[in-house]
């Protein structure tokens, strides 16, 4: 199956390829379109566009937003006389938004925390199949965010430069003043080595559709940035698909008529739009039509059941296609395995192994916090959800374009009750954070064998989080529960979209901490599977947890309420990326700051050790040339020589514990230029998840390509391998690297 995934940013991805596979289920058979396939699709597009008149071409490249007829969020209109059914773009990096009978998947941040390529691939495949079955041609899917800890769906190894929601667009203020969107000001080396990096990966993987972001880059709106869109994206990265349009319309037609824009240029735009349609075989007569329930769901999601757009349609809605297949089983499994266990003193988890005082099974469970029970305001977050989110209930998925309609929600409380029912246990709970903040725990008797506290923080498009602290008086709540439960009995579970401060983490009576992120519709089952040991938590932090918010750095630019933000034609919203590449762990390394929990960290139910020497072998790449071969073709992903495999690194890992389990081996590279000019002390350049039986050991092999060991030379405008020694280190986190080797690449 092949499906188009749109990247949103300056451009904003995630981790899944646009094109899926020829052999479903086999990651090794990942389908990436060949140059010949691109060429063939392009010539079909050429033949199609040759039959269009100007108005049709302009309509096509302009597109329509919120198409009430089909319910598509973005729509390329049909050309019926040529049998072209149009294209349907649907929202949703984590679920098909504004649709029903669809799954809510673990969010991007959860998937990032899995460090599990198989999981990422399977999730991409499952989501792709749901979108396709609903008749979508383009998934408004994945987003890359890196620097700012307060934005949503963070994956610091995958940064873009669309880093804040506050003033992400030009904005009309209440007095009518228009203020320009925030400008991300980024130097060329940082752009290439950090922010452009994931785009090169995505284009290489066959992405056919990239959306420019709303904000400005170096003062120019991303969608008007000729250098980025043409020189960098198309010429340098070899991108052959299309981007979001939306603002051409009649002015483009007029511009062609007076000769300001050539017909060739418009033909090219229309061809780029049609090429992916043919490449992904969406011209197949069996390609699903847009689900007829979609217009209802668009109207109701945006305007409620009173929506005028529902007029004349059958009352009560019409059922859509159920596209969920067996995904709920996968969602439960992924949500559990991607959880990150940050602390587990005395091995309190898994609970199934534990006994209460006196050797009896644990029969008294205390459950606390407003993230533990079901939602009370509906299974879909409405558009007017406040910045701190709804007070009650577990968060399965974020809000805005990244939201979705849960088909149902399994709350943690529900899952805990059914778990404890099996042993006739007692579950006592207080889900009101107000009661907990007031320290009124008299309803709990006797003192539980273990106390589970569920904390949360909401994240949605259009807002930045106001704080890194978990919401709803979280710190007071934890402190009161810990004081009540006493000696080493409290387990804290966080339900959040990313980086949080955890001021209670070092309290010795907080015995375990599990970062569960947003797990999707099966939340409660996933979390209980981990707590009781049915599934091992094998996630690792895809970001650093700081001791204090000041340690993290990278605050957003926020001039709200200041005169500067309101000046006419204000260009005051400037975000200077002065830290260069030193975000997240690179920042902590550069400043020698001790994190609370470092990037790449996570515990499991067994232990691992990376040991012995690293073996480093030079592969076929040309080591007398510090630049990529200038004669190599530019294909999607850029100069093909940048992808030449240069070094193979091999190390050994052993499971030193008592149970089978998984760990993530991470490869960090320190270049000879490390520490200069905003260049990080070390950079993650490979990772692999490995499963081993108790006592078993295995070898791990990773490959470094030319790009992985090159820096962007601004003067030469080219990638260059530095001379001198590289240090390669392998281990279990950014601060637990037990095997290393230094090596020269050139010469
Ligand atoms: C932004 O401006 C700086 C300073 O002029 C320049 O070095 C850099 O290349 C520009 N970046 C982009 C993305 O255009
Ligand atoms: C054509 O370009 C000229 C010069 O930039 C401009 O003044 C005019 O408005 C443009 N006309 C149209 C229809 O785009
Ligand atoms: C930005 O500043 C305004 C006014 O001070 C404040 O209300 C808002 O919470 C701030 N936003 C963030 C994300 O901190
Ligand atoms: C936090 O707790 C205090 C009482 O201790 C209460 O007044 C306040 O409303 C609570 N805030 C939230 C967000 O629940
Ligand atoms: C942990 O709990 C015990 C028993 O209630 C108490 O004596 C001790 O002071 C607590 N420790 C901390 C760090 O709060
Ligand atoms: C400022 O805005 C006004 C009204 O939108 C516009 O006429 C003017 O050209 C703008 N000035 C600059 C310097 O952009
Ligand atoms: C390696 O690169 C050098 C320098 O560009 C070139 O002279 C040489 O022919 C290349 N070797 C191979 C095997 O391609
Ligand atoms: C690198 O590996 C050597 C053993 O090969 C070890 O002695 C040394 O401590 C390691 N250095 C670091 C920084 O890990």
mmCIF file of C-alpha atoms in Angstrom, residues 3-5 75 85-90 131-132 135-139 208 277 280 282 287-288 290:
data_model
loop_
_atom_site.group_PDB
_atom_site.id
_atom_site.type_symbol
_atom_site.label_atom_id
_atom_site.label_comp_id
_atom_site.label_asym_id
_atom_site.label_seq_id
_atom_site.Cartn_x
_atom_site.Cartn_y
_atom_site.Cartn_z
ATOM 1 C CA UNK A 3 -0.099 6.632 0.812
ATOM 2 C CA UNK A 4 0.954 10.234 0.780
ATOM 3 C CA UNK A 5 1.848 11.851 4.083
ATOM 4 C CA UNK A 75 -9.553 19.515 -1.450
ATOM 5 C CA UNK A 85 -11.938 12.563 -8.944
ATOM 6 C CA UNK A 86 -9.954 15.254 -7.132
ATOM 7 C CA UNK A 87 -7.756 14.822 -4.085
ATOM 8 C CA UNK A 88 -8.910 14.660 -0.486
ATOM 9 C CA UNK A 89 -6.577 15.879 2.267
ATOM 10 C CA UNK A 90 -7.549 14.797 5.798
ATOM 11 C CA UNK A 131 -6.788 7.004 5.815
ATOM 12 C CA UNK A 132 -6.854 5.197 2.509
ATOM 13 C CA UNK A 135 -10.795 7.870 0.751
ATOM 14 C CA UNK A 136 -7.980 10.261 1.693
ATOM 15 C CA UNK A 137 -5.204 10.916 -0.813
ATOM 16 C CA UNK A 138 -2.988 12.963 1.476
ATOM 17 C CA UNK A 139 -2.586 12.589 5.248
ATOM 18 C CA UNK A 208 5.317 13.267 -1.739
ATOM 19 C CA UNK A 277 -1.401 10.854 -7.578
ATOM 20 C CA UNK A 280 0.943 6.285 -5.460
ATOM 21 C CA UNK A 282 -4.358 6.726 -6.702
ATOM 22 C CA UNK A 287 -9.174 3.546 -4.966
ATOM 23 C CA UNK A 288 -11.762 4.194 -2.199
ATOM 24 C CA UNK A 290 -14.339 9.724 0.224
#
